[in-house]
Amino acid sequence: MDSLKAKIRSVPDFPKAGITFFDITTLLRDPEGFDATIDAIAKPFGGKQIDLVVGVESRGFILGGAVADRLKCGFAPVRKKGKLPSHTVRETYDLEYGTDCLEIHSDAVERGQRVLIVDDVLATGGTAAATASLVQQGGAKVAGLAFLMELSFLNGRDKLPDLESRSLLAV
């Protein structure tokens, strides 16, 4: 996994001073790195009969769509408020500096489906927990959450206590 980590660019002071942004576009543009990433994210869930992958805006779309293809299942996006064209369900969650809102189409998940949630980074866990809530509101089961990278010092797993979460890389 160190070879994948080496392909991720660190950008200091973005989006604001004191924050280091992990830019995965350098990994995504590398064909072997991208392929290895998708394989590594999908592999632990290969035998879990995943019906649907839900990808979280926006880098979760890139990873999630490719993972869905590998797992031979469907894909549904979770987006920021007002970005989806049809009827949605919404989940508002707390951030360290306020609140945010995520939406999914009301018909995106079906009762009883096994859903894998995919995103690029697990940070404080708010986005992941809100996405899990949206999936569960639709009557589906969260079969797991998969992340490319986890910022473990932010303790995001604490907001996902009863959910299987896997991260390829930890910082």
PDB file of C-alpha atoms in Angstrom:
ATOM      1  CA  MET A   1       0.000   0.000   0.000  1.00  0.00           C
ATOM      2  CA  ASP A   2       2.987   2.303   0.386  1.00  0.00           C
ATOM      3  CA  SER A   3       3.249   2.395  -3.410  1.00  0.00           C
ATOM      4  CA  LEU A   4      -0.306   3.783  -3.580  1.00  0.00           C
ATOM      5  CA  LYS A   5       0.339   6.288  -0.808  1.00  0.00           C
ATOM      6  CA  ALA A   6       3.401   7.546  -2.690  1.00  0.00           C
ATOM      7  CA  LYS A   7       1.168   8.406  -5.671  1.00  0.00           C
ATOM      8  CA  ILE A   8      -1.014  10.794  -3.613  1.00  0.00           C
ATOM      9  CA  ARG A   9       0.051  14.429  -3.623  1.00  0.00           C
ATOM     10  CA  SER A  10       0.015  16.383  -0.348  1.00  0.00           C
ATOM     11  CA  VAL A  11      -1.001  20.023  -0.733  1.00  0.00           C
ATOM     12  CA  PRO A  12      -0.199  22.160   2.330  1.00  0.00           C
ATOM     13  CA  ASP A  13      -2.517  24.947   3.455  1.00  0.00           C
ATOM     14  CA  PHE A  14      -5.466  23.872   1.292  1.00  0.00           C
ATOM     15  CA  PRO A  15      -8.309  24.714   1.532  1.00  0.00           C
ATOM     16  CA  LYS A  16      -7.066  26.913   4.371  1.00  0.00           C
ATOM     17  CA  ALA A  17      -3.908  27.506   6.392  1.00  0.00           C
ATOM     18  CA  GLY A  18      -2.899  24.604   8.596  1.00  0.00           C
ATOM     19  CA  ILE A  19      -4.779  21.956   6.590  1.00  0.00           C
ATOM     20  CA  THR A  20      -2.959  19.390   4.440  1.00  0.00           C
ATOM     21  CA  PHE A  21      -5.104  18.249   1.519  1.00  0.00           C
ATOM     22  CA  PHE A  22      -4.464  14.777   0.115  1.00  0.00           C
ATOM     23  CA  ASP A  23      -4.969  15.118  -3.632  1.00  0.00           C
ATOM     24  CA  ILE A  24      -5.825  11.722  -5.129  1.00  0.00           C
ATOM     25  CA  THR A  25      -5.900  12.983  -8.733  1.00  0.00           C
ATOM     26  CA  THR A  26      -2.226  12.002  -9.008  1.00  0.00           C
ATOM     27  CA  LEU A  27      -3.169   8.421  -8.071  1.00  0.00           C
ATOM     28  CA  LEU A  28      -6.199   8.369 -10.373  1.00  0.00           C
ATOM     29  CA  ARG A  29      -4.185   9.385 -13.437  1.00  0.00           C
ATOM     30  CA  ASP A  30      -1.758   6.488 -12.928  1.00  0.00           C
ATOM     31  CA  PRO A  31      -3.271   3.440 -14.710  1.00  0.00           C
ATOM     32  CA  GLU A  32      -1.592   0.811 -12.536  1.00  0.00           C
ATOM     33  CA  GLY A  33      -2.195   2.760  -9.339  1.00  0.00           C
ATOM     34  CA  PHE A  34      -5.851   3.332 -10.158  1.00  0.00           C
ATOM     35  CA  ASP A  35      -6.364  -0.335 -11.064  1.00  0.00           C
ATOM     36  CA  ALA A  36      -4.641  -1.519  -7.876  1.00  0.00           C
ATOM     37  CA  THR A  37      -6.714   0.895  -5.798  1.00  0.00           C
ATOM     38  CA  ILE A  38     -10.026  -0.321  -7.202  1.00  0.00           C
ATOM     39  CA  ASP A  39      -8.986  -3.967  -6.791  1.00  0.00           C
ATOM     40  CA  ALA A  40      -7.947  -3.373  -3.182  1.00  0.00           C
ATOM     41  CA  ILE A  41     -11.171  -1.550  -2.304  1.00  0.00           C
ATOM     42  CA  ALA A  42     -13.419  -4.135  -3.988  1.00  0.00           C
ATOM     43  CA  LYS A  43     -11.664  -7.362  -2.961  1.00  0.00           C
ATOM     44  CA  PRO A  44     -12.819  -7.589   0.694  1.00  0.00           C
ATOM     45  CA  PHE A  45     -16.427  -7.214  -0.447  1.00  0.00           C
ATOM     46  CA  GLY A  46     -16.268  -9.671  -3.367  1.00  0.00           C
ATOM     47  CA  GLY A  47     -18.066 -12.476  -1.571  1.00  0.00           C
ATOM     48  CA  LYS A  48     -20.543 -10.335   0.346  1.00  0.00           C
ATOM     49  CA  GLN A  49     -23.278 -10.218  -2.296  1.00  0.00           C
ATOM     50  CA  ILE A  50     -23.264  -6.453  -2.678  1.00  0.00           C
ATOM     51  CA  ASP A  51     -26.315  -5.239  -4.617  1.00  0.00           C
ATOM     52  CA  LEU A  52     -25.398  -1.570  -4.883  1.00  0.00           C
ATOM     53  CA  VAL A  53     -22.452   0.737  -4.356  1.00  0.00           C
ATOM     54  CA  VAL A  54     -23.239   4.225  -3.097  1.00  0.00           C
ATOM     55  CA  GLY A  55     -20.559   6.802  -3.876  1.00  0.00           C
ATOM     56  CA  VAL A  56     -20.296  10.061  -1.959  1.00  0.00           C
ATOM     57  CA  GLU A  57     -19.783  13.361  -3.781  1.00  0.00           C
ATOM     58  CA  SER A  58     -17.468  13.841  -5.490  1.00  0.00           C
ATOM     59  CA  ARG A  59     -14.368  11.664  -5.434  1.00  0.00           C
ATOM     60  CA  GLY A  60     -16.514   8.838  -4.095  1.00  0.00           C
ATOM     61  CA  PHE A  61     -18.224   8.849  -7.512  1.00  0.00           C
ATOM     62  CA  ILE A  62     -14.947   8.047  -9.250  1.00  0.00           C
ATOM     63  CA  LEU A  63     -13.943   5.277  -6.883  1.00  0.00           C
ATOM     64  CA  GLY A  64     -17.460   3.986  -6.265  1.00  0.00           C
ATOM     65  CA  GLY A  65     -18.384   3.669  -9.922  1.00  0.00           C
ATOM     66  CA  ALA A  66     -15.259   1.628 -10.628  1.00  0.00           C
ATOM     67  CA  VAL A  67     -15.804  -0.528  -7.528  1.00  0.00           C
ATOM     68  CA  ALA A  68     -19.414  -1.184  -8.602  1.00  0.00           C
ATOM     69  CA  ASP A  69     -18.122  -2.335 -11.972  1.00  0.00           C
ATOM     70  CA  ARG A  70     -15.656  -4.727 -10.301  1.00  0.00           C
ATOM     71  CA  LEU A  71     -18.372  -6.096  -8.012  1.00  0.00           C
ATOM     72  CA  LYS A  72     -20.843  -6.382 -10.932  1.00  0.00           C
ATOM     73  CA  CYS A  73     -23.521  -4.344  -9.212  1.00  0.00           C
ATOM     74  CA  GLY A  74     -25.300  -1.028  -9.577  1.00  0.00           C
ATOM     75  CA  PHE A  75     -24.187   2.428  -8.481  1.00  0.00           C
ATOM     76  CA  ALA A  76     -26.042   5.349  -6.886  1.00  0.00           C
ATOM     77  CA  PRO A  77     -24.674   8.798  -6.033  1.00  0.00           C
ATOM     78  CA  VAL A  78     -25.083  10.721  -2.784  1.00  0.00           C
ATOM     79  CA  ARG A  79     -24.868  14.451  -3.466  1.00  0.00           C
ATOM     80  CA  LYS A  80     -24.956  17.814  -1.803  1.00  0.00           C
ATOM     81  CA  LYS A  81     -28.388  19.389  -1.391  1.00  0.00           C
ATOM     82  CA  GLY A  82     -30.148  20.428  -4.593  1.00  0.00           C
ATOM     83  CA  LYS A  83     -27.924  18.551  -7.074  1.00  0.00           C
ATOM     84  CA  LEU A  84     -30.156  15.550  -7.833  1.00  0.00           C
ATOM     85  CA  PRO A  85     -32.992  16.039 -10.336  1.00  0.00           C
ATOM     86  CA  SER A  86     -35.732  13.809  -8.916  1.00  0.00           C
ATOM     87  CA  HIS A  87     -37.404  13.288  -5.528  1.00  0.00           C
ATOM     88  CA  THR A  88     -34.801  12.881  -2.768  1.00  0.00           C
ATOM     89  CA  VAL A  89     -34.408  12.033   0.888  1.00  0.00           C
ATOM     90  CA  ARG A  90     -32.091  14.220   2.906  1.00  0.00           C
ATOM     91  CA  GLU A  91     -29.811  13.890   5.917  1.00  0.00           C
ATOM     92  CA  THR A  92     -28.397  16.903   7.729  1.00  0.00           C
ATOM     93  CA  TYR A  93     -25.277  16.399   9.824  1.00  0.00           C
ATOM     94  CA  ASP A  94     -22.918  18.432  11.967  1.00  0.00           C
ATOM     95  CA  LEU A  95     -19.535  19.691  10.899  1.00  0.00           C
ATOM     96  CA  GLU A  96     -16.943  21.275  13.156  1.00  0.00           C
ATOM     97  CA  TYR A  97     -17.963  24.665  11.720  1.00  0.00           C
ATOM     98  CA  GLY A  98     -21.703  24.241  11.106  1.00  0.00           C
ATOM     99  CA  THR A  99     -23.974  21.780   9.329  1.00  0.00           C
ATOM    100  CA  ASP A 100     -24.199  20.235   5.901  1.00  0.00           C
ATOM    101  CA  CYS A 101     -26.745  18.185   4.023  1.00  0.00           C
ATOM    102  CA  LEU A 102     -26.593  15.146   1.745  1.00  0.00           C
ATOM    103  CA  GLU A 103     -29.298  13.726  -0.510  1.00  0.00           C
ATOM    104  CA  ILE A 104     -30.001  10.514  -2.387  1.00  0.00           C
ATOM    105  CA  HIS A 105     -32.835   9.786  -4.799  1.00  0.00           C
ATOM    106  CA  SER A 106     -35.742   8.303  -2.871  1.00  0.00           C
ATOM    107  CA  ASP A 107     -35.760   5.294  -5.196  1.00  0.00           C
ATOM    108  CA  ALA A 108     -31.972   4.746  -5.268  1.00  0.00           C
ATOM    109  CA  VAL A 109     -31.917   1.957  -2.689  1.00  0.00           C
ATOM    110  CA  GLU A 110     -34.452  -0.787  -2.204  1.00  0.00           C
ATOM    111  CA  ARG A 111     -35.566  -2.491   0.956  1.00  0.00           C
ATOM    112  CA  GLY A 112     -33.325  -5.452   1.714  1.00  0.00           C
ATOM    113  CA  GLN A 113     -30.473  -4.496  -0.605  1.00  0.00           C
ATOM    114  CA  ARG A 114     -26.909  -4.902   0.600  1.00  0.00           C
ATOM    115  CA  VAL A 115     -25.107  -1.612   0.026  1.00  0.00           C
ATOM    116  CA  LEU A 116     -21.410  -0.752   0.057  1.00  0.00           C
ATOM    117  CA  ILE A 117     -20.639   2.926   0.689  1.00  0.00           C
ATOM    118  CA  VAL A 118     -17.460   4.217  -0.981  1.00  0.00           C
ATOM    119  CA  ASP A 119     -15.652   7.511  -0.455  1.00  0.00           C
ATOM    120  CA  ASP A 120     -12.112   8.765  -0.819  1.00  0.00           C
ATOM    121  CA  VAL A 121     -11.460   9.884   2.766  1.00  0.00           C
ATOM    122  CA  LEU A 122     -12.767   9.048   6.210  1.00  0.00           C
ATOM    123  CA  ALA A 123     -12.112  12.146   8.295  1.00  0.00           C
ATOM    124  CA  THR A 124     -14.466  13.103  11.149  1.00  0.00           C
ATOM    125  CA  GLY A 125     -17.069  10.511  10.102  1.00  0.00           C
ATOM    126  CA  GLY A 126     -19.987  12.910   9.649  1.00  0.00           C
ATOM    127  CA  THR A 127     -20.361  12.389   5.907  1.00  0.00           C
ATOM    128  CA  ALA A 128     -20.045   8.611   6.219  1.00  0.00           C
ATOM    129  CA  ALA A 129     -22.576   8.428   9.066  1.00  0.00           C
ATOM    130  CA  ALA A 130     -25.045  10.635   7.170  1.00  0.00           C
ATOM    131  CA  THR A 131     -24.683   8.461   4.057  1.00  0.00           C
ATOM    132  CA  ALA A 132     -25.236   5.300   6.096  1.00  0.00           C
ATOM    133  CA  SER A 133     -28.384   6.866   7.540  1.00  0.00           C
ATOM    134  CA  LEU A 134     -29.688   7.661   4.043  1.00  0.00           C
ATOM    135  CA  VAL A 135     -29.127   4.047   2.953  1.00  0.00           C
ATOM    136  CA  GLN A 136     -30.849   2.703   6.058  1.00  0.00           C
ATOM    137  CA  GLN A 137     -33.801   5.095   5.628  1.00  0.00           C
ATOM    138  CA  GLY A 138     -34.410   3.372   2.297  1.00  0.00           C
ATOM    139  CA  GLY A 139     -34.659   0.017   4.047  1.00  0.00           C
ATOM    140  CA  ALA A 140     -31.314  -1.254   2.777  1.00  0.00           C
ATOM    141  CA  LYS A 141     -28.522  -2.777   4.845  1.00  0.00           C
ATOM    142  CA  VAL A 142     -25.105  -1.133   4.949  1.00  0.00           C
ATOM    143  CA  ALA A 143     -22.854  -4.104   4.152  1.00  0.00           C
ATOM    144  CA  GLY A 144     -19.764  -1.969   4.673  1.00  0.00           C
ATOM    145  CA  LEU A 145     -17.958   1.289   4.097  1.00  0.00           C
ATOM    146  CA  ALA A 146     -14.755   1.497   2.081  1.00  0.00           C
ATOM    147  CA  PHE A 147     -12.346   4.407   1.971  1.00  0.00           C
ATOM    148  CA  LEU A 148      -9.142   5.014   0.090  1.00  0.00           C
ATOM    149  CA  MET A 149      -7.652   6.947   2.998  1.00  0.00           C
ATOM    150  CA  GLU A 150      -8.418   7.450   6.676  1.00  0.00           C
ATOM    151  CA  LEU A 151      -7.283  10.436   8.699  1.00  0.00           C
ATOM    152  CA  SER A 152      -7.149   8.326  11.853  1.00  0.00           C
ATOM    153  CA  PHE A 153      -6.238  11.236  14.136  1.00  0.00           C
ATOM    154  CA  LEU A 154      -9.760  12.634  13.547  1.00  0.00           C
ATOM    155  CA  ASN A 155     -11.428   9.479  14.979  1.00  0.00           C
ATOM    156  CA  GLY A 156     -14.071   9.207  12.252  1.00  0.00           C
ATOM    157  CA  ARG A 157     -14.698   5.532  13.047  1.00  0.00           C
ATOM    158  CA  ASP A 158     -16.240   6.633  16.333  1.00  0.00           C
ATOM    159  CA  LYS A 159     -19.315   7.785  14.373  1.00  0.00           C
ATOM    160  CA  LEU A 160     -19.602   4.364  12.676  1.00  0.00           C
ATOM    161  CA  PRO A 161     -19.572   2.022  15.687  1.00  0.00           C
ATOM    162  CA  ASP A 162     -21.631  -0.863  14.322  1.00  0.00           C
ATOM    163  CA  LEU A 163     -20.568  -0.692  10.676  1.00  0.00           C
ATOM    164  CA  GLU A 164     -17.746  -2.541   8.965  1.00  0.00           C
ATOM    165  CA  SER A 165     -15.327   0.092   7.724  1.00  0.00           C
ATOM    166  CA  ARG A 166     -12.182  -0.531   5.711  1.00  0.00           C
ATOM    167  CA  SER A 167      -9.533   1.966   4.694  1.00  0.00           C
ATOM    168  CA  LEU A 168      -6.662   1.178   2.336  1.00  0.00           C
ATOM    169  CA  LEU A 169      -4.362   3.858   3.706  1.00  0.00           C
ATOM    170  CA  ALA A 170      -4.103   5.577   7.072  1.00  0.00           C
ATOM    171  CA  VAL A 171      -2.568   8.932   7.902  1.00  0.00           C
TER     172      VAL A 171
END
